[in-house]
Amino acid sequence: MKTKLLPLLLGSTLIFAACGQDDTKKNEDNKTEAKTAETKTTESKSTEKTADKTEAKKVIEKAQERGASVKSYHANLTTDMQSGSDKNTVKMDMSVDESDKTKITMDMANKTMELYIFDKKIVLTQDGKIFVDATEAMGADVKKQLDQLDYNSALDTLNAYKDGTLKETSDGYEITKSFKGLDEFKKLSEATGSKDITAQMKDQLKDISGSATISFNKDYMMTETNTDIDLKLKDRAMQTKTIATYDKYNQVKSIDIPEGAKKPQTIEELKKSQAGQ
C-alpha cells in the first residue's frame, strides 16, 4: 500500500475504532422522543431496540463511567482495503501502558514495522536496529490520532454514537451507527474530534458511506468495533473493512523503549547514510 494512503487508513480506522483526540467534541443530548419498539429474532438471543435512541446513550454513559479507571489496554486491528482487483490488508497490534507509552506492530504489504510512541515522538523501525524519528513525517493530524490513544479519549469519541441503534446480545451490547454522503461523514468526523478526511482529500473524494458497530460486554467495557466504509474517489472506488478488538484492561506491563528508539536518526540522516553505502 502506498505511503500516501496511511493518513486515510489511520483516519478511517481510528475514527471508528474510537482512538480519538483530547479535543473531542461532545454531541448535544438527543432530545427527540421516539416510540419504543422491540424486534425479537429467532436466529439469535438478541433484542434490537430501534426506536428509543436514549438506550444507546445510557449504555455509552455507563461505559464511560466504567472505563474511567482504565490506564492501560491492548488492541488488535485488521483493515482490509480493496480497490478493483487490488487488495491490501493492514494489521496492527497495539499496547498502551499506564504512562501512555505505546507500541504498535504493523504488518503492511508483507512488511513488518514497529512504532514506539513516547514523549510526543513517533519512532519507527523495520529491523529493530535502525530507528527513525517519523514524528514530522507522519503529519500533525496522524500524530494526534496516534499520540492520544488512552482509553478515556477513546470513550469520549463514543458520544458521537449516542443516537445509534442499540442491540442487546447474550454477551452484552452492540451500538450501530450508519452514515451516507460527505455531509453526514463530516458531522461524524467532527463529533469524534477527528479532522474531517473529506477536507484532506477534497480533490479526490467524491462520496463516502458506511457503518460502525461497537460492542461492549456486560460490564460495559468496549470489546470490539466493526467498520465498513465505501469510498468513491475521483479515479476509482475503494472499500475498507476494519475489525478491532480490545482487551487486557489495566493488565499491560510497562513498555520498554529500546535504546535505539531513544536516540533515533532523523529521516535526513537515514537518507545520507543510505546514499553513502
Short mmCIF file of N, CA, C and O in Angstrom, two decimals, residues 94-168:
data_model
loop_
_atom_site.label_atom_id
_atom_site.label_comp_id
_atom_site.label_asym_id
_atom_site.label_seq_id
_atom_site.Cartn_x
_atom_site.Cartn_y
_atom_site.Cartn_z
N MET A 94 -1.48 -3.34 19.09
CA MET A 94 -1.15 -2.14 19.84
C MET A 94 -1.29 -2.34 21.34
O MET A 94 -2.27 -2.94 21.81
N SER A 95 -0.30 -1.88 22.09
CA SER A 95 -0.38 -1.90 23.55
C SER A 95 -0.11 -0.50 24.07
O SER A 95 0.80 0.20 23.58
N VAL A 96 -0.89 -0.07 25.04
CA VAL A 96 -0.73 1.24 25.68
C VAL A 96 -0.56 1.00 27.18
O VAL A 96 -1.40 0.34 27.80
N ASP A 97 0.54 1.49 27.77
CA ASP A 97 0.76 1.24 29.19
C ASP A 97 0.28 2.41 30.04
O ASP A 97 -0.25 3.40 29.54
N GLU A 98 0.48 2.30 31.34
CA GLU A 98 -0.06 3.30 32.28
C GLU A 98 0.57 4.67 32.12
O GLU A 98 -0.03 5.68 32.50
N SER A 99 1.77 4.73 31.58
CA SER A 99 2.44 6.02 31.40
C SER A 99 2.27 6.56 29.99
O SER A 99 3.02 7.44 29.56
N ASP A 100 1.29 6.01 29.25
CA ASP A 100 0.95 6.46 27.89
C ASP A 100 2.03 6.16 26.86
O ASP A 100 2.05 6.78 25.80
N LYS A 101 2.92 5.23 27.18
CA LYS A 101 3.84 4.75 26.13
C LYS A 101 3.08 3.74 25.29
O LYS A 101 2.33 2.92 25.81
N THR A 102 3.28 3.80 23.99
CA THR A 102 2.55 2.93 23.07
C THR A 102 3.51 2.19 22.16
O THR A 102 4.48 2.76 21.66
N LYS A 103 3.22 0.92 21.96
CA LYS A 103 3.98 0.12 20.99
C LYS A 103 3.00 -0.45 19.98
O LYS A 103 2.00 -1.06 20.35
N ILE A 104 3.27 -0.24 18.70
CA ILE A 104 2.42 -0.76 17.64
C ILE A 104 3.28 -1.60 16.70
O ILE A 104 4.32 -1.15 16.23
N THR A 105 2.84 -2.81 16.46
CA THR A 105 3.45 -3.64 15.43
C THR A 105 2.50 -3.67 14.25
O THR A 105 1.34 -4.07 14.39
N MET A 106 2.97 -3.21 13.10
CA MET A 106 2.12 -3.08 11.92
C MET A 106 2.64 -3.98 10.80
O MET A 106 3.81 -3.93 10.44
N ASP A 107 1.76 -4.82 10.27
CA ASP A 107 2.07 -5.64 9.11
C ASP A 107 1.35 -5.05 7.91
O ASP A 107 0.12 -4.97 7.90
N MET A 108 2.11 -4.66 6.89
CA MET A 108 1.53 -3.99 5.74
C MET A 108 2.36 -4.31 4.50
O MET A 108 3.59 -4.15 4.51
N ALA A 109 1.69 -4.77 3.46
CA ALA A 109 2.37 -5.09 2.19
C ALA A 109 3.53 -6.04 2.41
O ALA A 109 4.62 -5.86 1.87
N ASN A 110 3.29 -7.06 3.22
CA ASN A 110 4.29 -8.10 3.51
C ASN A 110 5.52 -7.56 4.21
O ASN A 110 6.60 -8.17 4.17
N LYS A 111 5.39 -6.42 4.85
CA LYS A 111 6.48 -5.84 5.62
C LYS A 111 5.99 -5.57 7.04
O LYS A 111 4.85 -5.20 7.26
N THR A 112 6.90 -5.78 7.99
CA THR A 112 6.57 -5.55 9.40
C THR A 112 7.30 -4.31 9.89
O THR A 112 8.48 -4.12 9.61
N MET A 113 6.57 -3.47 10.59
CA MET A 113 7.12 -2.24 11.12
C MET A 113 6.69 -2.07 12.57
O MET A 113 5.56 -2.41 12.93
N GLU A 114 7.58 -1.58 13.40
CA GLU A 114 7.24 -1.30 14.79
C GLU A 114 7.28 0.20 15.02
O GLU A 114 8.19 0.89 14.55
N LEU A 115 6.28 0.70 15.72
CA LEU A 115 6.23 2.11 16.08
C LEU A 115 6.22 2.23 17.59
O LEU A 115 5.49 1.51 18.28
N TYR A 116 7.03 3.14 18.10
CA TYR A 116 7.04 3.45 19.52
C TYR A 116 6.61 4.90 19.67
O TYR A 116 7.17 5.80 19.03
N ILE A 117 5.60 5.13 20.47
CA ILE A 117 5.09 6.48 20.70
C ILE A 117 5.32 6.83 22.16
O ILE A 117 4.80 6.18 23.07
N PHE A 118 6.16 7.84 22.40
CA PHE A 118 6.51 8.24 23.77
C PHE A 118 7.08 9.66 23.72
O PHE A 118 7.66 10.07 22.72
N ASP A 119 6.90 10.38 24.80
CA ASP A 119 7.43 11.75 24.88
C ASP A 119 7.10 12.58 23.65
O ASP A 119 7.94 13.34 23.14
N LYS A 120 5.88 12.40 23.14
CA LYS A 120 5.38 13.15 21.99
C LYS A 120 6.19 12.89 20.72
O LYS A 120 6.26 13.73 19.81
N LYS A 121 6.82 11.72 20.66
CA LYS A 121 7.57 11.33 19.48
C LYS A 121 7.01 10.03 18.90
O LYS A 121 6.47 9.21 19.61
N ILE A 122 7.16 9.89 17.58
CA ILE A 122 6.81 8.65 16.90
C ILE A 122 8.08 8.11 16.25
O ILE A 122 8.64 8.73 15.36
N VAL A 123 8.55 6.98 16.75
CA VAL A 123 9.79 6.38 16.26
C VAL A 123 9.45 5.03 15.64
O VAL A 123 8.73 4.23 16.24
N LEU A 124 9.98 4.78 14.45
CA LEU A 124 9.68 3.51 13.79
C LEU A 124 10.96 2.76 13.43
O LEU A 124 12.03 3.34 13.28
N THR A 125 10.82 1.45 13.32
CA THR A 125 11.91 0.59 12.91
C THR A 125 11.36 -0.60 12.13
O THR A 125 10.24 -1.05 12.41
N GLN A 126 12.11 -1.06 11.16
CA GLN A 126 11.71 -2.23 10.39
C GLN A 126 12.58 -3.44 10.72
O GLN A 126 12.20 -4.57 10.44
N ASP A 127 13.73 -3.20 11.31
CA ASP A 127 14.63 -4.31 11.60
C ASP A 127 15.06 -4.38 13.06
O ASP A 127 15.81 -5.28 13.44
N GLY A 128 14.59 -3.47 13.89
CA GLY A 128 14.98 -3.49 15.30
C GLY A 128 16.38 -2.96 15.54
O GLY A 128 16.87 -2.98 16.67
N LYS A 129 17.03 -2.47 14.48
CA LYS A 129 18.39 -1.96 14.60
C LYS A 129 18.47 -0.47 14.25
O LYS A 129 19.12 0.31 14.93
N ILE A 130 17.81 -0.12 13.16
CA ILE A 130 17.78 1.27 12.72
C ILE A 130 16.44 1.88 13.12
O ILE A 130 15.38 1.40 12.72
N PHE A 131 16.51 2.93 13.95
CA PHE A 131 15.31 3.61 14.43
C PHE A 131 15.25 5.01 13.84
O PHE A 131 16.25 5.73 13.83
N VAL A 132 14.08 5.38 13.34
CA VAL A 132 13.92 6.66 12.66
C VAL A 132 12.82 7.48 13.33
O VAL A 132 11.74 6.96 13.62
N ASP A 133 13.10 8.75 13.58
CA ASP A 133 12.11 9.66 14.14
C ASP A 133 11.17 10.09 13.01
O ASP A 133 11.57 10.85 12.12
N ALA A 134 9.95 9.61 13.04
CA ALA A 134 8.98 9.89 11.97
C ALA A 134 7.90 10.87 12.42
O ALA A 134 6.87 10.99 11.78
N THR A 135 8.15 11.57 13.50
CA THR A 135 7.14 12.47 14.08
C THR A 135 6.65 13.50 13.07
O THR A 135 5.44 13.67 12.88
N GLU A 136 7.58 14.19 12.44
CA GLU A 136 7.20 15.23 11.49
C GLU A 136 6.63 14.64 10.21
O GLU A 136 5.68 15.16 9.63
N ALA A 137 7.21 13.53 9.77
CA ALA A 137 6.76 12.92 8.51
C ALA A 137 5.34 12.41 8.60
O ALA A 137 4.61 12.39 7.61
N MET A 138 4.92 11.98 9.79
CA MET A 138 3.56 11.47 9.97
C MET A 138 2.53 12.57 9.79
O MET A 138 1.38 12.31 9.44
N GLY A 139 2.92 13.80 10.06
CA GLY A 139 1.95 14.89 9.95
C GLY A 139 1.22 15.11 11.26
O GLY A 139 1.05 14.18 12.06
N ALA A 140 0.77 16.33 11.49
CA ALA A 140 0.17 16.69 12.77
C ALA A 140 -1.11 15.91 13.06
O ALA A 140 -1.34 15.47 14.18
N ASP A 141 -1.95 15.70 12.05
CA ASP A 141 -3.23 15.04 12.29
C ASP A 141 -3.05 13.58 12.65
O ASP A 141 -3.68 13.08 13.58
N VAL A 142 -2.19 12.88 11.91
CA VAL A 142 -1.94 11.48 12.21
C VAL A 142 -1.26 11.36 13.57
O VAL A 142 -1.58 10.48 14.36
N LYS A 143 -0.33 12.26 13.85
CA LYS A 143 0.37 12.21 15.13
C LYS A 143 -0.61 12.36 16.30
O LYS A 143 -0.51 11.66 17.30
N LYS A 144 -1.57 13.28 16.16
CA LYS A 144 -2.55 13.45 17.23
C LYS A 144 -3.36 12.19 17.44
O LYS A 144 -3.64 11.80 18.56
N GLN A 145 -3.74 11.56 16.34
CA GLN A 145 -4.53 10.33 16.46
C GLN A 145 -3.73 9.22 17.14
O GLN A 145 -4.25 8.48 17.96
N LEU A 146 -2.45 9.12 16.80
CA LEU A 146 -1.61 8.08 17.39
C LEU A 146 -1.17 8.44 18.80
O LEU A 146 -0.95 7.57 19.63
N ASP A 147 -1.03 9.73 19.06
CA ASP A 147 -0.49 10.19 20.33
C ASP A 147 -1.54 10.24 21.43
O ASP A 147 -1.21 10.38 22.60
N GLN A 148 -2.82 10.13 21.08
CA GLN A 148 -3.89 10.22 22.06
C GLN A 148 -4.69 8.92 22.05
O GLN A 148 -5.84 8.87 21.66
N LEU A 149 -4.06 7.85 22.47
CA LEU A 149 -4.69 6.54 22.40
C LEU A 149 -5.13 6.01 23.76
O LEU A 149 -5.41 4.84 23.89
N ASP A 150 -5.15 6.87 24.76
CA ASP A 150 -5.61 6.39 26.06
C ASP A 150 -7.09 6.04 25.98
O ASP A 150 -7.85 6.59 25.19
N TYR A 151 -7.50 5.11 26.81
CA TYR A 151 -8.84 4.55 26.71
C TYR A 151 -9.92 5.58 26.95
O TYR A 151 -10.99 5.54 26.34
N ASN A 152 -9.67 6.54 27.83
CA ASN A 152 -10.70 7.53 28.13
C ASN A 152 -10.92 8.48 26.96
O ASN A 152 -12.05 8.94 26.73
N SER A 153 -9.88 8.78 26.19
CA SER A 153 -10.08 9.56 24.97
C SER A 153 -10.93 8.77 23.99
O SER A 153 -11.79 9.31 23.30
N ALA A 154 -10.67 7.46 23.95
CA ALA A 154 -11.48 6.60 23.08
C ALA A 154 -12.93 6.64 23.50
O ALA A 154 -13.83 6.73 22.67
N LEU A 155 -13.19 6.60 24.80
CA LEU A 155 -14.57 6.62 25.28
C LEU A 155 -15.25 7.95 24.99
O LEU A 155 -16.45 7.99 24.72
N ASP A 156 -14.48 9.04 25.03
CA ASP A 156 -15.07 10.35 24.72
C ASP A 156 -15.62 10.39 23.30
O ASP A 156 -16.65 11.01 23.04
N THR A 157 -14.93 9.74 22.37
CA THR A 157 -15.39 9.77 20.98
C THR A 157 -16.72 9.06 20.81
O THR A 157 -17.43 9.29 19.84
N LEU A 158 -17.07 8.21 21.78
CA LEU A 158 -18.32 7.46 21.66
C LEU A 158 -19.55 8.34 21.82
O LEU A 158 -20.66 7.89 21.55
N ASN A 159 -19.36 9.59 22.25
CA ASN A 159 -20.50 10.49 22.33
C ASN A 159 -21.18 10.63 20.97
O ASN A 159 -22.37 10.89 20.87
N ALA A 160 -20.40 10.43 19.91
CA ALA A 160 -20.96 10.54 18.56
C ALA A 160 -21.94 9.43 18.24
O ALA A 160 -22.70 9.53 17.28
N TYR A 161 -21.93 8.37 19.06
CA TYR A 161 -22.79 7.22 18.78
C TYR A 161 -23.98 7.11 19.74
O TYR A 161 -24.66 6.09 19.77
N LYS A 162 -24.23 8.17 20.49
CA LYS A 162 -25.33 8.13 21.45
C LYS A 162 -26.70 8.04 20.79
O LYS A 162 -27.68 7.66 21.44
N ASP A 163 -26.77 8.39 19.52
CA ASP A 163 -28.05 8.27 18.81
C ASP A 163 -28.05 7.06 17.89
O ASP A 163 -28.88 6.95 16.98
N GLY A 164 -27.15 6.11 18.14
CA GLY A 164 -27.10 4.91 17.34
C GLY A 164 -28.18 3.91 17.73
O GLY A 164 -28.99 4.15 18.62
N THR A 165 -28.19 2.78 17.04
CA THR A 165 -29.17 1.73 17.30
C THR A 165 -28.58 0.70 18.26
O THR A 165 -27.50 0.15 18.01
N LEU A 166 -29.28 0.45 19.33
CA LEU A 166 -28.80 -0.48 20.36
C LEU A 166 -29.35 -1.88 20.14
O LEU A 166 -30.52 -2.06 19.80
N LYS A 167 -28.47 -2.85 20.33
CA LYS A 167 -28.89 -4.24 20.30
C LYS A 167 -28.30 -4.93 21.54
O LYS A 167 -27.11 -4.86 21.80
N GLU A 168 -29.18 -5.55 22.32
CA GLU A 168 -28.71 -6.33 23.47
C GLU A 168 -28.42 -7.75 23.00
O GLU A 168 -29.23 -8.38 22.33
#
